[in-house]
């Protein structure tokens, strides 16, 4: 299968590189600026003893070379509208689109443009970030992909896609209920992101102060209540893992959204928090802590739109979670 990876950042670049290493037919659709970096330095993965340098096959929106069998969409939600237009020429009647974005709103946008039958659901877990040189830095060992049909159940198509993604150095699974898996990832990433945003620091910063060890679990309870109201309750063992993650003493973990916030960059505030809290209101579920994080992020976005810099900087340089 011809595979097109839309975006070659910390997530798409990592999985695309591993697929290329495994001998798959991989092309990256990138913006001109990113293309220049990759042509000059190569696609590099470092960290945890890794030192990989690949020469990626690149196209831009202006040079898309025909239709692809599988399109992996791995961009920030804020870049999704432009990415949809950029990739349109690569999507044909037989193309399967697999998005790796947080939240749920992206499915509606992709379904509207390409049709729900062409779009799978997807969840990824990877601990990577981009450094100042544009290289992908591994911060932790987990790396896996879960995909599935939006309507649920099994299909020959999703099994074929899973097969072509497998055997590349990361785990691949097919979920019979991918929307459930996506909601559970949403609970995790919104809990972590809200905690980071409210304390302006990493998990360990929150846990180190009186009352901080209770904040993460309270946020998780709010997010889980929204998921349950949406028909996707989080099992207690899974919710327990979320609580454990956001109460680890000394943890330097943060969400990638928070790193964007700390760096004074646009965040996925509306896609992760605005959408979640709007659904909470529609369900009649109170989410005061998630609401507070949403307002804080909206203030940040408003400052950026007005040309002002972020107010304050974090005291720690934590790891990223995507």
Tab-separated table of C-alpha atoms in Angstrom, residues 30-266:
chain	number	residue	atom	x	y	z
A	30	UNK	CA	4.528	18.628	4.813
A	31	UNK	CA	4.541	22.398	4.585
A	32	UNK	CA	7.429	24.037	2.682
A	33	UNK	CA	9.226	25.137	5.851
A	34	UNK	CA	9.223	21.644	7.337
A	35	UNK	CA	10.268	20.209	3.968
A	36	UNK	CA	13.332	22.465	3.975
A	37	UNK	CA	14.353	21.250	7.434
A	38	UNK	CA	13.888	17.589	6.514
A	39	UNK	CA	15.798	17.926	3.268
A	40	UNK	CA	18.655	19.598	5.068
A	41	UNK	CA	18.904	17.406	8.170
A	42	UNK	CA	16.970	14.290	7.258
A	43	UNK	CA	14.233	12.823	9.422
A	44	UNK	CA	16.016	12.296	12.734
A	45	UNK	CA	14.949	10.408	15.847
A	46	UNK	CA	17.041	10.732	18.998
A	47	UNK	CA	16.700	10.013	22.696
A	48	UNK	CA	16.702	6.850	24.825
A	49	UNK	CA	19.787	5.656	22.988
A	50	UNK	CA	18.122	6.019	19.584
A	51	UNK	CA	20.007	7.688	16.751
A	52	UNK	CA	18.085	7.294	13.498
A	53	UNK	CA	18.539	9.414	10.385
A	54	UNK	CA	16.366	8.752	7.336
A	55	UNK	CA	15.946	10.422	3.972
A	56	UNK	CA	12.174	10.827	3.716
A	57	UNK	CA	10.174	11.062	0.520
A	58	UNK	CA	8.406	14.428	0.707
A	59	UNK	CA	5.560	16.170	-1.071
A	60	UNK	CA	3.833	19.461	-0.431
A	61	UNK	CA	0.254	20.429	-1.216
A	62	UNK	CA	1.417	21.679	-4.612
A	63	UNK	CA	3.246	18.459	-5.491
A	64	UNK	CA	0.931	15.671	-4.293
A	65	UNK	CA	1.654	12.786	-6.661
A	66	UNK	CA	-1.635	10.980	-7.069
A	67	UNK	CA	-3.912	8.908	-4.850
A	68	UNK	CA	-2.760	6.919	-1.818
A	69	UNK	CA	-4.131	3.774	-0.233
A	70	UNK	CA	-3.738	4.915	3.375
A	71	UNK	CA	-3.550	8.503	4.643
A	72	UNK	CA	-2.387	8.949	8.235
A	73	UNK	CA	-3.442	12.397	9.449
A	74	UNK	CA	-1.124	13.484	12.245
A	75	UNK	CA	-1.303	17.246	12.675
A	76	UNK	CA	-2.365	19.552	15.483
A	77	UNK	CA	-6.111	20.104	15.503
A	78	UNK	CA	-5.492	23.793	14.834
A	79	UNK	CA	-3.863	22.821	11.519
A	80	UNK	CA	-6.545	20.331	10.476
A	81	UNK	CA	-8.633	22.599	8.173
A	82	UNK	CA	-5.566	23.464	6.081
A	83	UNK	CA	-4.356	19.855	6.127
A	84	UNK	CA	-7.701	18.615	4.818
A	85	UNK	CA	-7.402	20.871	1.795
A	86	UNK	CA	-3.730	19.996	1.300
A	87	UNK	CA	-4.404	16.259	1.264
A	88	UNK	CA	-7.612	16.270	-0.792
A	89	UNK	CA	-5.831	15.435	-4.046
A	90	UNK	CA	-4.337	12.313	-2.447
A	91	UNK	CA	-7.694	10.849	-1.368
A	92	UNK	CA	-9.555	8.735	-3.896
A	93	UNK	CA	-12.463	6.256	-3.810
A	94	UNK	CA	-10.241	3.515	-2.378
A	95	UNK	CA	-8.348	5.614	0.169
A	96	UNK	CA	-8.606	4.939	3.895
A	97	UNK	CA	-8.066	7.992	6.092
A	98	UNK	CA	-6.754	7.324	9.610
A	99	UNK	CA	-6.593	10.363	11.922
A	100	UNK	CA	-4.356	10.523	15.001
A	101	UNK	CA	-5.765	13.602	16.737
A	102	UNK	CA	-7.024	14.183	20.261
A	103	UNK	CA	-10.676	14.699	21.070
A	104	UNK	CA	-13.555	13.863	18.754
A	105	UNK	CA	-14.298	17.003	16.733
A	106	UNK	CA	-11.857	16.085	13.964
A	107	UNK	CA	-14.021	13.132	12.921
A	108	UNK	CA	-16.852	15.446	11.933
A	109	UNK	CA	-14.527	17.574	9.809
A	110	UNK	CA	-12.949	14.588	8.057
A	111	UNK	CA	-16.304	12.860	7.558
A	112	UNK	CA	-17.754	16.007	5.994
A	113	UNK	CA	-14.873	16.293	3.510
A	114	UNK	CA	-14.172	12.656	2.625
A	115	UNK	CA	-17.264	10.734	3.748
A	116	UNK	CA	-17.628	8.709	6.947
A	117	UNK	CA	-17.052	5.436	5.104
A	118	UNK	CA	-13.517	6.550	4.171
A	119	UNK	CA	-12.462	7.559	7.690
A	120	UNK	CA	-11.419	5.226	10.487
A	121	UNK	CA	-11.091	6.159	14.135
A	122	UNK	CA	-7.624	6.122	15.625
A	123	UNK	CA	-5.740	6.485	18.893
A	124	UNK	CA	-1.983	6.745	19.297
A	125	UNK	CA	0.255	6.711	22.325
A	126	UNK	CA	3.788	8.015	22.006
A	127	UNK	CA	6.157	10.086	24.146
A	128	UNK	CA	8.037	12.313	21.729
A	129	UNK	CA	8.683	15.986	21.104
A	130	UNK	CA	10.495	18.153	18.563
A	131	UNK	CA	13.687	19.907	19.610
A	132	UNK	CA	14.921	23.284	18.367
A	133	UNK	CA	16.549	21.665	15.330
A	134	UNK	CA	13.325	19.940	14.294
A	135	UNK	CA	14.483	16.463	15.323
A	136	UNK	CA	12.144	13.982	17.004
A	137	UNK	CA	13.217	13.266	20.578
A	138	UNK	CA	11.965	10.129	22.321
A	139	UNK	CA	11.052	10.763	25.952
A	140	UNK	CA	9.607	7.373	26.827
A	141	UNK	CA	9.225	3.868	25.463
A	142	UNK	CA	5.458	3.462	24.864
A	143	UNK	CA	4.451	3.663	21.209
A	144	UNK	CA	1.292	2.107	19.834
A	145	UNK	CA	-1.612	2.620	17.464
A	146	UNK	CA	-5.234	1.493	17.806
A	147	UNK	CA	-7.603	1.776	14.841
A	148	UNK	CA	-11.168	0.762	14.116
A	149	UNK	CA	-14.282	1.359	12.082
A	150	UNK	CA	-16.320	4.317	13.316
A	151	UNK	CA	-19.474	2.202	13.186
A	152	UNK	CA	-17.795	-0.469	15.311
A	153	UNK	CA	-17.196	-4.124	14.684
A	154	UNK	CA	-14.640	-5.727	12.418
A	155	UNK	CA	-13.959	-5.318	8.708
A	156	UNK	CA	-11.567	-6.669	6.123
A	157	UNK	CA	-10.455	-3.105	5.391
A	158	UNK	CA	-9.366	-2.293	8.917
A	159	UNK	CA	-7.541	-5.619	9.164
A	160	UNK	CA	-5.623	-4.812	5.962
A	161	UNK	CA	-4.636	-1.413	7.274
A	162	UNK	CA	-3.554	-2.914	10.598
A	163	UNK	CA	-1.463	-5.471	8.741
A	164	UNK	CA	0.411	-2.870	6.719
A	165	UNK	CA	1.079	-0.803	9.856
A	166	UNK	CA	2.283	-3.800	11.871
A	167	UNK	CA	5.828	-5.071	12.247
A	168	UNK	CA	7.399	-1.622	12.314
A	169	UNK	CA	8.610	-1.429	15.899
A	170	UNK	CA	5.384	-0.357	17.577
A	171	UNK	CA	2.222	-2.173	18.609
A	172	UNK	CA	-0.894	-2.061	16.429
A	173	UNK	CA	-4.346	-3.179	17.529
A	174	UNK	CA	-7.872	-3.157	16.097
A	175	UNK	CA	-10.608	-1.985	18.472
A	176	UNK	CA	-14.156	-3.275	17.992
A	177	UNK	CA	-15.337	0.021	19.550
A	178	UNK	CA	-12.855	2.688	18.496
A	179	UNK	CA	-15.077	5.579	19.618
A	180	UNK	CA	-14.906	4.205	23.147
A	181	UNK	CA	-11.098	4.079	22.914
A	182	UNK	CA	-11.013	7.641	21.618
A	183	UNK	CA	-13.196	8.858	24.472
A	184	UNK	CA	-10.957	7.149	27.001
A	185	UNK	CA	-7.880	8.811	25.489
A	186	UNK	CA	-9.777	12.112	25.640
A	187	UNK	CA	-10.396	11.622	29.362
A	188	UNK	CA	-6.690	11.010	29.932
A	189	UNK	CA	-5.309	13.865	27.846
A	190	UNK	CA	-7.870	16.392	29.131
A	191	UNK	CA	-7.134	15.396	32.729
A	192	UNK	CA	-3.391	15.761	32.294
A	193	UNK	CA	-3.682	18.943	30.234
A	194	UNK	CA	-6.071	20.593	32.701
A	195	UNK	CA	-3.841	19.700	35.642
A	196	UNK	CA	-0.775	21.166	33.908
A	197	UNK	CA	-2.690	24.285	32.919
A	198	UNK	CA	-4.157	24.951	36.354
A	199	UNK	CA	-0.875	24.506	38.259
A	200	UNK	CA	1.328	25.894	35.470
A	201	UNK	CA	3.645	22.934	35.802
A	202	UNK	CA	4.162	19.197	35.662
A	203	UNK	CA	2.404	16.452	37.595
A	204	UNK	CA	5.147	16.520	40.211
A	205	UNK	CA	4.673	20.247	40.746
A	206	UNK	CA	1.037	19.655	41.671
A	207	UNK	CA	1.696	16.659	43.907
A	208	UNK	CA	4.435	18.501	45.815
A	209	UNK	CA	2.030	21.006	47.421
A	210	UNK	CA	-0.739	20.555	49.956
A	211	UNK	CA	-3.949	19.537	48.211
A	212	UNK	CA	-2.226	19.010	44.880
A	213	UNK	CA	-2.409	15.232	45.001
A	214	UNK	CA	-6.207	15.460	44.936
A	215	UNK	CA	-6.484	17.832	41.988
A	216	UNK	CA	-5.735	15.358	39.192
A	217	UNK	CA	-8.235	12.734	40.393
A	218	UNK	CA	-10.939	15.391	40.725
A	219	UNK	CA	-10.339	16.519	37.139
A	220	UNK	CA	-10.373	12.884	35.986
A	221	UNK	CA	-13.732	12.353	37.677
A	222	UNK	CA	-15.212	15.302	35.767
A	223	UNK	CA	-13.879	14.093	32.404
A	224	UNK	CA	-15.040	10.542	33.086
A	225	UNK	CA	-18.517	11.800	33.952
A	226	UNK	CA	-18.756	13.461	30.538
A	227	UNK	CA	-17.605	10.266	28.809
A	228	UNK	CA	-20.203	8.256	30.730
A	229	UNK	CA	-22.948	10.702	29.778
A	230	UNK	CA	-21.878	10.317	26.139
A	231	UNK	CA	-22.313	6.565	26.407
A	232	UNK	CA	-18.642	5.649	26.813
A	233	UNK	CA	-18.056	5.011	30.534
A	234	UNK	CA	-14.460	4.546	31.609
A	235	UNK	CA	-13.925	1.233	33.446
A	236	UNK	CA	-12.571	1.638	36.970
A	237	UNK	CA	-9.211	-0.046	36.176
A	238	UNK	CA	-8.639	2.385	33.302
A	239	UNK	CA	-9.708	5.382	35.377
A	240	UNK	CA	-7.445	4.137	38.145
A	241	UNK	CA	-4.511	4.255	35.731
A	242	UNK	CA	-5.339	7.871	34.895
A	243	UNK	CA	-5.487	8.770	38.585
A	244	UNK	CA	-2.166	7.036	39.205
A	245	UNK	CA	-0.533	8.887	36.311
A	246	UNK	CA	-1.556	12.324	37.588
A	247	UNK	CA	-0.527	11.679	41.204
A	248	UNK	CA	3.042	10.424	40.753
A	249	UNK	CA	5.376	12.288	43.075
A	250	UNK	CA	8.279	13.868	41.240
A	251	UNK	CA	6.772	13.207	37.810
A	252	UNK	CA	7.921	15.561	35.064
A	253	UNK	CA	5.050	14.551	32.766
A	254	UNK	CA	2.947	17.085	30.888
A	255	UNK	CA	0.552	17.067	27.969
A	256	UNK	CA	1.805	18.372	24.634
A	257	UNK	CA	-0.909	21.050	24.888
A	258	UNK	CA	0.785	22.417	27.992
A	259	UNK	CA	4.173	22.549	26.303
A	260	UNK	CA	2.561	24.650	23.572
A	261	UNK	CA	1.063	26.879	26.268
A	262	UNK	CA	4.397	27.252	28.060
A	263	UNK	CA	6.147	28.064	24.793
A	264	UNK	CA	3.661	30.800	23.956
A	265	UNK	CA	2.264	28.863	20.990
A	266	UNK	CA	-1.358	28.243	19.931
